[in-house]
Coordinates of C-alpha atoms in Angstrom, one line a residue:
Chain A
M732 CA 49.6 -2.0 -108.9
K733 CA 49.3 -5.2 -106.9
R734 CA 51.1 -5.3 -103.6
I735 CA 53.7 -7.8 -102.4
A736 CA 54.6 -8.2 -98.8
L737 CA 58.2 -9.5 -98.7
D738 CA 59.6 -11.1 -95.6
M739 CA 63.2 -10.2 -94.6
D740 CA 64.8 -12.9 -92.4
E741 CA 65.4 -16.1 -94.4
V742 CA 63.9 -14.5 -97.5
L743 CA 66.0 -11.4 -98.2
A744 CA 68.5 -11.9 -95.4
D745 CA 70.4 -15.2 -95.0
I746 CA 70.2 -15.5 -91.2
Y747 CA 71.3 -19.1 -91.4
A748 CA 74.7 -18.1 -92.8
K749 CA 75.3 -16.5 -89.4
F750 CA 73.8 -19.3 -87.4
K751 CA 76.0 -21.8 -89.1
F752 CA 79.1 -19.6 -88.4
Y753 CA 78.3 -19.4 -84.7
F754 CA 77.3 -23.0 -84.6
E755 CA 80.7 -24.2 -85.9
R756 CA 82.5 -21.7 -83.7
D757 CA 80.7 -22.7 -80.5
L758 CA 80.1 -26.5 -81.1
G759 CA 83.1 -27.3 -83.2
W760 CA 81.4 -29.1 -86.1
K761 CA 79.5 -28.2 -89.2
P762 CA 76.0 -29.5 -89.4
K763 CA 74.6 -30.4 -92.8
W764 CA 71.1 -29.3 -94.0
E765 CA 69.9 -32.9 -93.5
D766 CA 70.8 -32.7 -89.8
Y767 CA 68.2 -30.0 -89.1
A768 CA 65.8 -30.2 -92.0
G769 CA 62.3 -30.3 -90.5
G770 CA 63.4 -28.1 -87.7
K771 CA 65.8 -25.3 -86.7
I772 CA 69.6 -25.5 -86.5
Y773 CA 69.4 -24.4 -82.8
E774 CA 67.3 -27.4 -82.0
L775 CA 70.3 -29.6 -82.4
E776 CA 71.9 -30.8 -79.2
G777 CA 73.9 -28.2 -77.3
A778 CA 72.9 -25.4 -79.7
K779 CA 69.9 -23.8 -77.9
H780 CA 71.9 -20.7 -77.1
I781 CA 72.5 -19.9 -80.8
R782 CA 69.0 -18.4 -81.1
D783 CA 69.9 -15.9 -78.3
Y784 CA 72.4 -14.2 -80.6
L785 CA 69.4 -12.7 -82.4
Y786 CA 68.9 -10.4 -79.4
A787 CA 72.4 -8.9 -79.7
D788 CA 73.0 -5.4 -81.0
G789 CA 74.5 -5.8 -84.4
F790 CA 73.4 -9.4 -85.3
F791 CA 71.2 -8.1 -88.1
A792 CA 73.6 -5.4 -89.3
D793 CA 75.9 -7.6 -91.4
V794 CA 73.7 -10.5 -92.5
T795 CA 74.4 -11.8 -96.0
V796 CA 72.0 -10.9 -98.7
M797 CA 70.1 -13.9 -100.2
P798 CA 71.5 -14.8 -103.6
N799 CA 69.7 -13.0 -106.5
S800 CA 67.2 -11.2 -104.2
Q801 CA 68.5 -7.7 -105.0
K802 CA 68.4 -8.3 -108.8
V803 CA 64.9 -9.9 -108.7
V804 CA 63.3 -7.3 -106.3
K805 CA 64.7 -4.5 -108.4
E806 CA 62.9 -6.0 -111.4
L807 CA 59.7 -6.6 -109.5
V808 CA 59.6 -3.0 -108.2
E809 CA 58.7 -1.9 -111.7
H810 CA 55.5 -3.9 -111.7
Y811 CA 54.5 -4.3 -108.1
D812 CA 54.1 -2.2 -105.0
I813 CA 56.7 -3.9 -102.8
Y814 CA 56.7 -3.7 -99.0
I815 CA 59.3 -5.3 -96.7
V816 CA 57.3 -6.7 -93.8
T817 CA 59.5 -8.1 -91.1
S818 CA 58.7 -9.6 -87.7
A819 CA 61.3 -7.5 -85.8
M820 CA 59.5 -6.7 -82.6
E821 CA 60.8 -9.6 -80.5
F822 CA 64.3 -8.2 -81.0
R823 CA 64.4 -4.6 -79.9
N824 CA 68.0 -4.2 -81.0
S825 CA 67.3 -5.4 -84.5
L826 CA 65.2 -2.4 -85.4
A827 CA 67.9 0.1 -86.3
D828 CA 70.2 -2.7 -87.7
K829 CA 67.4 -3.9 -90.1
Y830 CA 66.6 -0.3 -91.1
D831 CA 70.3 0.3 -92.0
W832 CA 70.6 -3.1 -93.8
L833 CA 67.5 -2.5 -96.0
N834 CA 68.7 1.0 -96.8
A835 CA 72.2 -0.3 -97.8
H836 CA 71.1 -3.4 -99.7
F837 CA 67.7 -2.4 -101.1
P838 CA 68.1 1.3 -101.7
F839 CA 65.5 1.1 -104.5
I840 CA 62.8 0.4 -101.9
H841 CA 61.7 3.6 -100.1
W842 CA 61.5 3.7 -96.3
K843 CA 57.8 4.3 -96.7
K844 CA 57.6 0.7 -97.7
Y845 CA 59.3 -0.8 -94.6
V846 CA 57.0 -2.4 -92.0
M847 CA 58.5 -3.8 -88.8
C848 CA 55.9 -5.6 -86.9
G849 CA 55.1 -8.6 -84.6
D850 CA 52.1 -10.5 -85.7
K851 CA 51.6 -10.1 -89.5
S852 CA 47.8 -10.7 -89.5
I853 CA 47.4 -6.9 -89.8
I854 CA 49.0 -6.9 -93.2
Q855 CA 46.9 -6.4 -96.3
A856 CA 48.5 -7.3 -99.7
D857 CA 48.0 -9.4 -102.8
Y858 CA 51.0 -11.6 -102.3
M859 CA 53.1 -12.5 -99.3
I860 CA 56.5 -14.3 -99.5
D861 CA 57.5 -15.7 -96.1
D862 CA 59.3 -18.7 -94.6
H863 CA 56.8 -19.0 -91.7
V864 CA 53.6 -20.9 -92.2
R865 CA 52.0 -19.0 -89.3
N866 CA 52.3 -15.7 -91.3
L867 CA 50.8 -17.2 -94.5
K868 CA 48.0 -18.8 -92.4
T869 CA 46.6 -15.4 -91.4
F870 CA 47.1 -13.8 -94.8
D871 CA 44.2 -13.2 -97.1
G872 CA 46.1 -13.0 -100.4
K873 CA 48.3 -15.5 -102.2
G874 CA 51.0 -16.9 -100.0
L875 CA 54.4 -18.1 -101.3
L876 CA 56.4 -20.2 -98.9
Y877 CA 60.1 -19.5 -99.1
T878 CA 61.9 -22.7 -98.3
A879 CA 63.7 -22.9 -95.0
S880 CA 64.7 -25.9 -92.9
H881 CA 61.7 -25.5 -90.6
N882 CA 59.1 -25.5 -93.3
V883 CA 60.3 -28.3 -95.6
N884 CA 57.4 -30.6 -94.7
N885 CA 54.6 -28.1 -95.4
E886 CA 52.6 -28.6 -98.6
D887 CA 49.8 -26.0 -98.1
Y888 CA 51.4 -23.2 -100.1
T889 CA 53.2 -22.5 -103.4
R890 CA 56.8 -23.2 -102.6
V891 CA 59.7 -21.1 -103.8
N892 CA 63.2 -22.5 -103.2
N893 CA 65.2 -19.5 -104.2
W894 CA 64.9 -16.1 -105.8
M895 CA 65.0 -17.4 -109.4
E896 CA 61.9 -19.4 -108.6
V897 CA 60.3 -16.2 -107.1
R898 CA 61.1 -14.5 -110.4
A899 CA 59.6 -17.4 -112.5
F900 CA 56.4 -17.2 -110.4
F901 CA 55.9 -13.5 -111.0
E902 CA 57.0 -13.8 -114.6
K903 CA 54.0 -16.1 -115.1
E904 CA 51.7 -13.9 -113.1
L905 CA 52.6 -10.8 -115.2
A906 CA 52.3 -12.8 -118.4
K907 CA 48.6 -13.4 -117.6
D908 CA 48.2 -9.6 -118.1
G909 CA 50.4 -9.6 -121.1
I910 CA 53.3 -8.0 -119.3
K911 CA 56.8 -9.1 -119.8
L912 CA 59.1 -9.2 -116.7
Chain B
M1485 CA 37.5 -9.4 -81.7
K1486 CA 37.5 -6.3 -83.9
R1487 CA 40.8 -4.7 -84.5
I1488 CA 41.8 -1.1 -83.7
A1489 CA 44.9 0.4 -85.3
L1490 CA 46.1 3.1 -82.9
D1491 CA 48.5 5.8 -84.0
M1492 CA 51.2 6.9 -81.6
D1493 CA 52.5 10.4 -82.2
E1494 CA 49.9 13.0 -81.3
V1495 CA 47.4 10.3 -80.3
L1496 CA 49.2 8.3 -77.5
A1497 CA 52.3 10.5 -77.4
D1498 CA 52.1 14.3 -76.9
I1499 CA 54.8 15.3 -79.4
Y1500 CA 53.6 18.9 -79.2
A1501 CA 54.5 19.2 -75.6
K1502 CA 58.1 18.8 -76.7
F1503 CA 57.7 21.0 -79.7
K1504 CA 56.4 23.8 -77.5
F1505 CA 59.2 23.4 -75.1
Y1506 CA 61.8 23.7 -77.9
F1507 CA 59.9 26.5 -79.5
E1508 CA 59.9 28.6 -76.4
R1509 CA 63.6 27.8 -75.7
D1510 CA 64.8 28.6 -79.2
L1511 CA 62.4 31.5 -80.1
G1512 CA 61.8 33.0 -76.8
W1513 CA 58.0 33.2 -76.8
K1514 CA 55.1 30.9 -76.2
P1515 CA 52.8 30.4 -79.2
K1516 CA 49.1 29.8 -78.5
W1517 CA 47.0 27.1 -80.2
E1518 CA 45.3 29.8 -82.3
D1519 CA 48.7 30.9 -83.6
Y1520 CA 49.2 27.6 -85.5
A1521 CA 45.8 26.0 -85.7
G1522 CA 45.2 24.9 -89.3
G1523 CA 48.9 24.1 -89.6
K1524 CA 52.0 22.9 -87.6
I1525 CA 53.8 24.8 -84.9
Y1526 CA 57.1 24.6 -86.9
E1527 CA 55.4 26.5 -89.8
L1528 CA 55.5 29.7 -87.7
E1529 CA 58.2 32.2 -88.6
G1530 CA 61.7 31.1 -87.6
A1531 CA 60.6 27.7 -86.3
K1532 CA 61.3 25.5 -89.3
H1533 CA 64.2 23.8 -87.6
I1534 CA 61.9 22.6 -84.8
R1535 CA 60.8 19.6 -86.9
D1536 CA 64.4 18.5 -87.3
Y1537 CA 64.5 17.6 -83.6
L1538 CA 62.4 14.5 -84.6
Y1539 CA 65.5 13.0 -86.2
A1540 CA 67.5 13.2 -82.9
D1541 CA 68.3 10.1 -81.0
G1542 CA 66.2 10.3 -77.8
F1543 CA 63.5 12.7 -79.0
F1544 CA 60.8 10.0 -78.7
A1545 CA 62.2 8.5 -75.6
D1546 CA 60.7 10.8 -73.0
V1547 CA 57.6 12.1 -74.7
T1548 CA 54.6 12.8 -72.4
V1549 CA 51.8 10.3 -72.5
M1550 CA 48.5 11.8 -73.8
P1551 CA 46.1 12.3 -70.9
N1552 CA 43.8 9.4 -70.2
S1553 CA 45.2 7.3 -73.0
Q1554 CA 46.7 4.6 -70.8
K1555 CA 43.5 4.2 -68.8
V1556 CA 41.2 4.0 -71.9
V1557 CA 43.5 1.7 -73.9
K1558 CA 43.7 -0.6 -70.9
E1559 CA 39.9 -0.8 -70.9
L1560 CA 39.7 -1.2 -74.7
V1561 CA 42.2 -4.1 -74.7
E1562 CA 39.5 -6.2 -73.0
H1563 CA 37.2 -5.9 -76.0
Y1564 CA 39.4 -5.1 -79.0
D1565 CA 42.5 -6.5 -80.7
I1566 CA 44.6 -3.4 -80.4
Y1567 CA 47.7 -2.7 -82.5
I1568 CA 49.9 0.4 -82.2
V1569 CA 50.6 1.5 -85.8
T1570 CA 53.2 4.3 -86.0
S1571 CA 54.8 6.0 -88.9
A1572 CA 58.3 5.7 -87.6
M1573 CA 60.3 5.0 -90.7
E1574 CA 61.2 8.6 -91.6
F1575 CA 63.1 8.7 -88.3
R1576 CA 65.6 5.9 -88.0
N1577 CA 66.6 6.9 -84.5
S1578 CA 63.0 6.8 -83.3
L1579 CA 62.6 3.0 -83.6
A1580 CA 64.3 1.9 -80.4
D1581 CA 63.0 4.9 -78.5
K1582 CA 59.4 4.2 -79.6
Y1583 CA 59.8 0.5 -78.7
D1584 CA 61.0 1.4 -75.2
W1585 CA 58.4 4.0 -74.7
L1586 CA 55.5 1.7 -75.6
N1587 CA 57.0 -1.0 -73.4
A1588 CA 57.2 1.4 -70.5
H1589 CA 53.9 3.2 -70.8
F1590 CA 51.6 0.6 -72.4
P1591 CA 53.0 -2.7 -70.9
F1592 CA 49.5 -4.3 -71.4
I1593 CA 50.0 -4.3 -75.2
H1594 CA 52.3 -7.1 -76.3
W1595 CA 55.2 -6.3 -78.7
K1596 CA 53.4 -8.6 -81.2
K1597 CA 51.0 -5.7 -81.6
Y1598 CA 53.5 -3.0 -82.4
V1599 CA 53.7 -2.0 -86.1
M1600 CA 56.4 0.6 -87.2
C1601 CA 55.8 1.5 -90.8
G1602 CA 55.9 4.2 -93.3
D1603 CA 52.8 4.3 -95.5
K1604 CA 49.8 3.0 -93.5
S1605 CA 47.8 1.8 -96.6
I1606 CA 49.0 -1.8 -95.9
I1607 CA 47.2 -1.9 -92.6
Q1608 CA 44.0 -3.9 -92.3
A1609 CA 41.8 -3.2 -89.3
D1610 CA 38.2 -2.3 -88.3
Y1611 CA 39.1 1.1 -86.8
M1612 CA 42.0 3.4 -87.1
I1613 CA 42.6 6.4 -84.8
D1614 CA 45.0 8.8 -86.4
D1615 CA 45.7 12.5 -86.5
H1616 CA 46.7 12.4 -90.2
V1617 CA 44.0 12.6 -92.8
R1618 CA 46.3 10.9 -95.3
N1619 CA 46.4 7.7 -93.2
L1620 CA 42.6 7.6 -92.9
K1621 CA 42.1 8.3 -96.6
T1622 CA 43.8 5.0 -97.6
F1623 CA 42.1 3.0 -94.8
D1624 CA 39.2 0.7 -95.5
G1625 CA 37.6 0.6 -92.0
K1626 CA 36.1 3.3 -89.8
G1627 CA 38.6 6.2 -89.3
L1628 CA 38.6 8.4 -86.3
L1629 CA 40.4 11.7 -86.6
Y1630 CA 42.2 12.6 -83.4
T1631 CA 42.3 16.4 -83.2
A1632 CA 45.7 18.0 -83.9
S1633 CA 46.4 21.6 -85.0
H1634 CA 47.0 20.5 -88.6
N1635 CA 43.7 18.7 -89.0
V1636 CA 41.2 21.2 -87.4
N1637 CA 39.6 22.1 -90.7
N1638 CA 38.9 18.6 -91.9
E1639 CA 35.3 17.4 -91.7
D1640 CA 35.5 14.1 -93.5
Y1641 CA 35.9 11.8 -90.4
T1642 CA 34.4 11.2 -87.0
R1643 CA 36.4 13.6 -84.8
V1644 CA 37.8 12.7 -81.3
N1645 CA 39.3 15.6 -79.3
N1646 CA 40.7 13.6 -76.4
W1647 CA 40.8 10.1 -75.0
M1648 CA 37.5 10.5 -73.1
E1649 CA 35.8 11.1 -76.4
V1650 CA 37.6 8.0 -77.8
R1651 CA 36.2 6.1 -74.8
A1652 CA 32.7 7.4 -75.4
F1653 CA 32.8 6.4 -79.1
F1654 CA 33.7 2.8 -78.3
E1655 CA 31.3 2.7 -75.4
K1656 CA 28.6 3.3 -77.9
E1657 CA 30.0 0.8 -80.4
L1658 CA 30.1 -1.9 -77.8
A1659 CA 26.6 -1.1 -76.6
K1660 CA 25.3 -2.0 -80.0
D1661 CA 26.4 -5.5 -79.2
G1662 CA 25.0 -5.3 -75.7
I1663 CA 28.5 -5.0 -74.2
K1664 CA 29.3 -2.6 -71.4
L1665 CA 32.7 -0.9 -71.5

C-alpha cells in the first residue's frame, strides 16, 4: 500500500474559519479572499496579533472540518496507508487539542498514524498533501499543494483546490493500476 | 549532515526508574533486573496495572534523564542532525509532558526536531537509536538497539548498553570521515 502524508491545518482543519471570526471581532470588518491572497490574513494592517491565538489552549479544539475531507479520506483509507502529519511543535498547547480533534473527526484513522512534528523533512511517504511549499520542497515523493491564500502564486506542484480535487487526483492514480475508487 | 532519530522512553528518559518506584510501592518488594530480563517489569505477577500509569497526566513530566545522555547528545548535535522521535500517541496525556520535558532537559534541540508519532515506519534517517526491535525492523538506515529488559535476547542489531557506548559508536563513525568527536 502506498503511503500518503496528510497535513492537518488548512488541509483537514479550516484554520482560516477561526482566523476570519477573530479578525471580524477584533478589527470590525470582514476581509475578502482578494484582500489577503498571496499572503496571510494576519499580515493585513492591525491584524498581527491574530496569529498569536494559535498559542492558546483550545484554539485547535473546535476548528471546522474542511468540506468533504472526512468522506474522501474515508474512501482513501481503503487503498492507501494514510498518516496525518502535522507541524504542531511550535504550539505546545495544540498537541492534546489536535489529538482529540483527530480522534473525534477522523476516527477511522488509528492513532498509530498520527505524526506531530516540526520540520517535515524527516517524513518518508509516496504522497504529501500540504499547503506549505517549504514542506513539499524537502519531500522526496509526489507533493500536492493544497490551495491556501499564502501559496496561490506557486506553480511548482500539482495544485488541489478542495477535497473533491484530491479525490479526482487519487481516482486517476488508482485507475493506472486498474483500481476503482 | 547525517540524521539521527533518537527515541525518548528508555533511551533518553529512564521510564523504568518510575516503574520500579511504583512496583515497590504497590507490591512491597524490589524486583532485580534478572527477575524481568527478557520481558517487562509489569509482566511480573500482580504488576499488570503498573503499565496503566503511563496513561496518567504527569507520568512523563518528571522522568529521570538517562545518565550521560544530555552530555553526549550535546556533543552529537555538533555533527549530526538530531531528531527526537517518540512513540507518544498511545498516551494522549503524555504529549504536553514530553514536550515540556524535552524543552527542560534537552534545550539545545529545537522543537522543530521533535517528532511525536505512533508507528515509526514513516521516519527517514541515517541512524535510529531505539529500545524496540519493531521500530528498527521497519527502519531503512542503521539501527542501534538500546538495551532494555525486553530486548536483551535480540542479536539482530548493533547493541548499545548506555550513552557512553552510543558516544563510542559515533566517535568511530565520525573518525571514518576524519572528524574528531
